[in-house]
């Protein structure tokens, strides 16, 4: 009886610890980059023993990076779907997606942009597993945008092209916006994308 009660509690605690580490890592990787963040800093920020990291992430930071990408894939994917469900046109949908990223920038005082792009720039050429996770993440986001544009009346081929172009422009604008500490690059990208829609 006691064993049956203890196992779920341990599982819940383990899942909570893993989620906590992933959230901390996502924040620090966005603000500082992957290379600049050490395991000791992750443990200190989460007030956790170092053993917790290796228990949940046997390959250390590389496993953590993949978990961060998976979490970002889910969170931003959910945000894209919510924006699509609330939008009444292609234009309002694209505007909502761009403004979602703008909100992240403003709330973090331009320290955080896309949680995946920093990892992509630092790691995609070094680790095949991380590169695969990043590629699948971007593909997932683009598929969600493509599907929504099709629902708004775009032809499938056109919708797919527009989704990819939108993310190319958006990711570049996020880098400029962080560097310049200004939303102007995102505002221009939003205007440009809406004109082309």
Short mmCIF file of C-alpha atoms in Angstrom, two decimals:
data_model
loop_
_atom_site.label_atom_id
_atom_site.label_comp_id
_atom_site.label_asym_id
_atom_site.label_seq_id
_atom_site.Cartn_x
_atom_site.Cartn_y
_atom_site.Cartn_z
CA UNK A 1 0.00 0.00 0.00
CA UNK A 2 2.69 2.49 0.99
CA UNK A 3 4.76 1.57 -2.09
CA UNK A 4 1.87 2.36 -4.42
CA UNK A 5 1.48 5.76 -2.84
CA UNK A 6 5.21 6.54 -2.80
CA UNK A 7 5.99 5.70 -6.44
CA UNK A 8 3.63 8.30 -7.98
CA UNK A 9 4.91 10.92 -5.54
CA UNK A 10 8.50 10.20 -6.50
CA UNK A 11 7.56 10.30 -10.15
CA UNK A 12 5.79 13.61 -9.71
CA UNK A 13 8.76 15.02 -7.80
CA UNK A 14 11.15 13.79 -10.49
CA UNK A 15 9.05 15.30 -13.26
CA UNK A 16 8.83 18.57 -11.34
CA UNK A 17 12.60 18.70 -10.88
CA UNK A 18 13.22 17.95 -14.55
CA UNK A 19 10.73 20.60 -15.64
CA UNK A 20 12.30 23.10 -13.25
CA UNK A 21 15.79 22.44 -14.63
CA UNK A 22 14.52 22.74 -18.20
CA UNK A 23 12.80 26.07 -17.49
CA UNK A 24 15.90 27.45 -15.77
CA UNK A 25 18.10 26.30 -18.63
CA UNK A 26 15.77 27.84 -21.21
CA UNK A 27 15.94 31.18 -19.45
CA UNK A 28 19.72 31.15 -19.01
CA UNK A 29 20.47 29.84 -22.50
CA UNK A 30 18.34 32.60 -24.00
CA UNK A 31 19.98 35.32 -21.95
CA UNK A 32 23.59 34.13 -22.04
CA UNK A 33 23.92 31.42 -24.65
CA UNK A 34 24.62 27.72 -24.24
CA UNK A 35 28.40 27.88 -23.89
CA UNK A 36 28.36 30.62 -21.26
CA UNK A 37 26.12 28.68 -18.86
CA UNK A 38 27.76 26.00 -16.73
CA UNK A 39 26.20 23.16 -14.78
CA UNK A 40 27.09 24.84 -11.49
CA UNK A 41 25.12 27.92 -12.52
CA UNK A 42 22.12 25.78 -13.45
CA UNK A 43 22.25 24.02 -10.08
CA UNK A 44 22.67 27.28 -8.21
CA UNK A 45 19.78 28.96 -10.04
CA UNK A 46 17.52 26.01 -9.25
CA UNK A 47 18.91 25.43 -5.75
CA UNK A 48 19.49 21.80 -6.72
CA UNK A 49 22.36 19.36 -6.19
CA UNK A 50 24.54 18.57 -9.22
CA UNK A 51 23.43 14.95 -9.04
CA UNK A 52 19.93 16.07 -10.05
CA UNK A 53 21.22 17.14 -13.44
CA UNK A 54 22.92 13.85 -14.24
CA UNK A 55 19.99 11.86 -12.90
CA UNK A 56 17.55 13.55 -15.26
CA UNK A 57 20.02 14.42 -18.05
CA UNK A 58 22.71 11.70 -18.27
CA UNK A 59 24.55 13.47 -21.11
CA UNK A 60 24.62 16.74 -19.18
CA UNK A 61 24.14 20.00 -21.05
CA UNK A 62 23.49 18.39 -24.42
CA UNK A 63 20.51 16.50 -23.00
CA UNK A 64 19.35 19.71 -21.34
CA UNK A 65 19.59 21.58 -24.65
CA UNK A 66 17.35 18.97 -26.31
CA UNK A 67 14.85 19.25 -23.45
CA UNK A 68 14.83 23.03 -23.86
CA UNK A 69 14.16 22.70 -27.59
CA UNK A 70 11.33 20.24 -26.94
CA UNK A 71 9.80 22.54 -24.34
CA UNK A 72 10.06 25.56 -26.64
CA UNK A 73 8.57 23.50 -29.48
CA UNK A 74 5.54 22.77 -27.31
CA UNK A 75 5.11 26.22 -25.73
CA UNK A 76 5.52 28.27 -28.89
CA UNK A 77 3.56 25.71 -30.88
CA UNK A 78 0.69 26.13 -28.43
CA UNK A 79 0.96 29.92 -28.73
CA UNK A 80 0.84 29.71 -32.54
CA UNK A 81 -2.26 27.53 -32.38
CA UNK A 82 -3.94 29.90 -29.93
CA UNK A 83 -3.10 32.87 -32.14
CA UNK A 84 -4.57 31.06 -35.12
CA UNK A 85 -7.74 30.11 -33.28
CA UNK A 86 -8.29 33.71 -32.16
CA UNK A 87 -7.49 35.34 -35.51
CA UNK A 88 -10.14 36.24 -38.04
CA UNK A 89 -7.77 36.70 -40.99
CA UNK A 90 -4.30 35.79 -42.26
CA UNK A 91 -3.13 39.28 -41.45
CA UNK A 92 -4.31 39.22 -37.84
CA UNK A 93 -2.82 35.74 -37.39
CA UNK A 94 0.64 36.77 -38.60
CA UNK A 95 0.46 39.95 -36.52
CA UNK A 96 -0.40 37.92 -33.41
CA UNK A 97 2.56 35.57 -33.92
CA UNK A 98 5.00 38.43 -34.43
CA UNK A 99 3.60 40.31 -31.44
CA UNK A 100 3.98 37.19 -29.29
CA UNK A 101 7.73 37.22 -29.92
CA UNK A 102 7.80 41.00 -29.40
CA UNK A 103 6.21 40.47 -25.99
CA UNK A 104 9.03 38.08 -25.01
CA UNK A 105 11.59 40.72 -26.01
CA UNK A 106 9.94 43.54 -24.08
CA UNK A 107 9.28 41.47 -20.94
CA UNK A 108 12.94 40.42 -20.81
CA UNK A 109 14.31 43.89 -21.57
CA UNK A 110 15.54 42.54 -24.93
CA UNK A 111 17.60 39.77 -23.33
CA UNK A 112 15.42 36.94 -24.69
CA UNK A 113 14.16 36.28 -28.18
CA UNK A 114 13.53 32.88 -29.72
CA UNK A 115 14.56 30.16 -27.23
CA UNK A 116 15.75 27.91 -30.06
CA UNK A 117 17.71 30.29 -32.32
CA UNK A 118 20.62 30.76 -29.90
CA UNK A 119 21.02 27.00 -29.58
CA UNK A 120 20.76 26.65 -33.35
CA UNK A 121 23.57 29.12 -33.92
CA UNK A 122 25.82 27.62 -31.25
CA UNK A 123 25.18 23.90 -31.51
CA UNK A 124 23.50 22.71 -34.69
CA UNK A 125 26.84 22.08 -36.43
CA UNK A 126 28.33 20.29 -33.41
CA UNK A 127 25.76 17.75 -32.27
CA UNK A 128 23.53 15.70 -34.58
CA UNK A 129 20.89 15.00 -31.91
CA UNK A 130 20.54 18.68 -31.03
CA UNK A 131 20.48 19.64 -34.72
CA UNK A 132 17.71 17.11 -35.33
CA UNK A 133 15.65 18.40 -32.40
CA UNK A 134 16.04 22.00 -33.62
CA UNK A 135 15.11 21.07 -37.18
CA UNK A 136 12.00 19.22 -36.00
CA UNK A 137 11.06 22.20 -33.82
CA UNK A 138 11.23 24.70 -36.67
CA UNK A 139 9.41 22.25 -38.96
CA UNK A 140 6.64 21.90 -36.37
CA UNK A 141 6.16 25.65 -36.02
CA UNK A 142 6.16 26.14 -39.79
CA UNK A 143 3.64 23.33 -40.23
CA UNK A 144 1.31 24.97 -37.72
CA UNK A 145 1.53 28.29 -39.59
CA UNK A 146 1.09 26.54 -42.94
CA UNK A 147 -2.02 24.72 -41.75
CA UNK A 148 -3.56 27.91 -40.43
CA UNK A 149 -2.84 29.82 -43.66
CA UNK A 150 -4.50 27.03 -45.61
CA UNK A 151 -7.57 27.38 -43.39
CA UNK A 152 -7.57 31.07 -44.30
CA UNK A 153 -7.70 30.17 -47.99
CA UNK A 154 -4.08 29.94 -49.16
CA UNK A 155 -3.10 27.15 -51.52
CA UNK A 156 -0.93 24.51 -49.76
CA UNK A 157 2.25 25.25 -51.74
CA UNK A 158 1.88 28.99 -51.25
CA UNK A 159 1.07 28.57 -47.55
CA UNK A 160 4.17 26.45 -47.01
CA UNK A 161 6.38 29.01 -48.75
CA UNK A 162 4.84 31.88 -46.80
CA UNK A 163 5.34 30.03 -43.51
CA UNK A 164 9.01 29.40 -44.21
CA UNK A 165 9.65 32.95 -45.41
CA UNK A 166 7.83 34.28 -42.33
CA UNK A 167 10.11 32.39 -39.97
CA UNK A 168 13.23 33.37 -41.90
CA UNK A 169 12.24 37.02 -41.61
CA UNK A 170 11.06 36.69 -38.02
CA UNK A 171 14.22 35.00 -36.73
CA UNK A 172 16.41 37.63 -38.41
CA UNK A 173 14.26 40.42 -37.01
CA UNK A 174 14.55 38.96 -33.50
CA UNK A 175 18.35 39.04 -33.71
CA UNK A 176 18.33 42.66 -34.88
CA UNK A 177 15.74 43.65 -32.29
CA UNK A 178 17.81 42.18 -29.45
CA UNK A 179 20.98 43.83 -30.73
CA UNK A 180 19.36 47.22 -31.27
CA UNK A 181 17.07 46.94 -28.23
CA UNK A 182 14.22 48.06 -30.44
CA UNK A 183 11.00 46.56 -31.78
CA UNK A 184 11.41 48.35 -35.12
CA UNK A 185 12.82 45.30 -36.96
CA UNK A 186 9.84 43.20 -35.86
CA UNK A 187 7.38 45.95 -36.74
CA UNK A 188 8.86 46.21 -40.24
CA UNK A 189 8.77 42.46 -40.73
CA UNK A 190 5.15 42.38 -39.59
CA UNK A 191 4.19 45.12 -42.07
CA UNK A 192 6.10 43.43 -44.88
CA UNK A 193 4.56 40.01 -44.26
CA UNK A 194 1.05 41.42 -44.04
CA UNK A 195 1.55 43.27 -47.35
CA UNK A 196 2.59 40.04 -49.02
CA UNK A 197 -0.39 38.17 -47.62
#
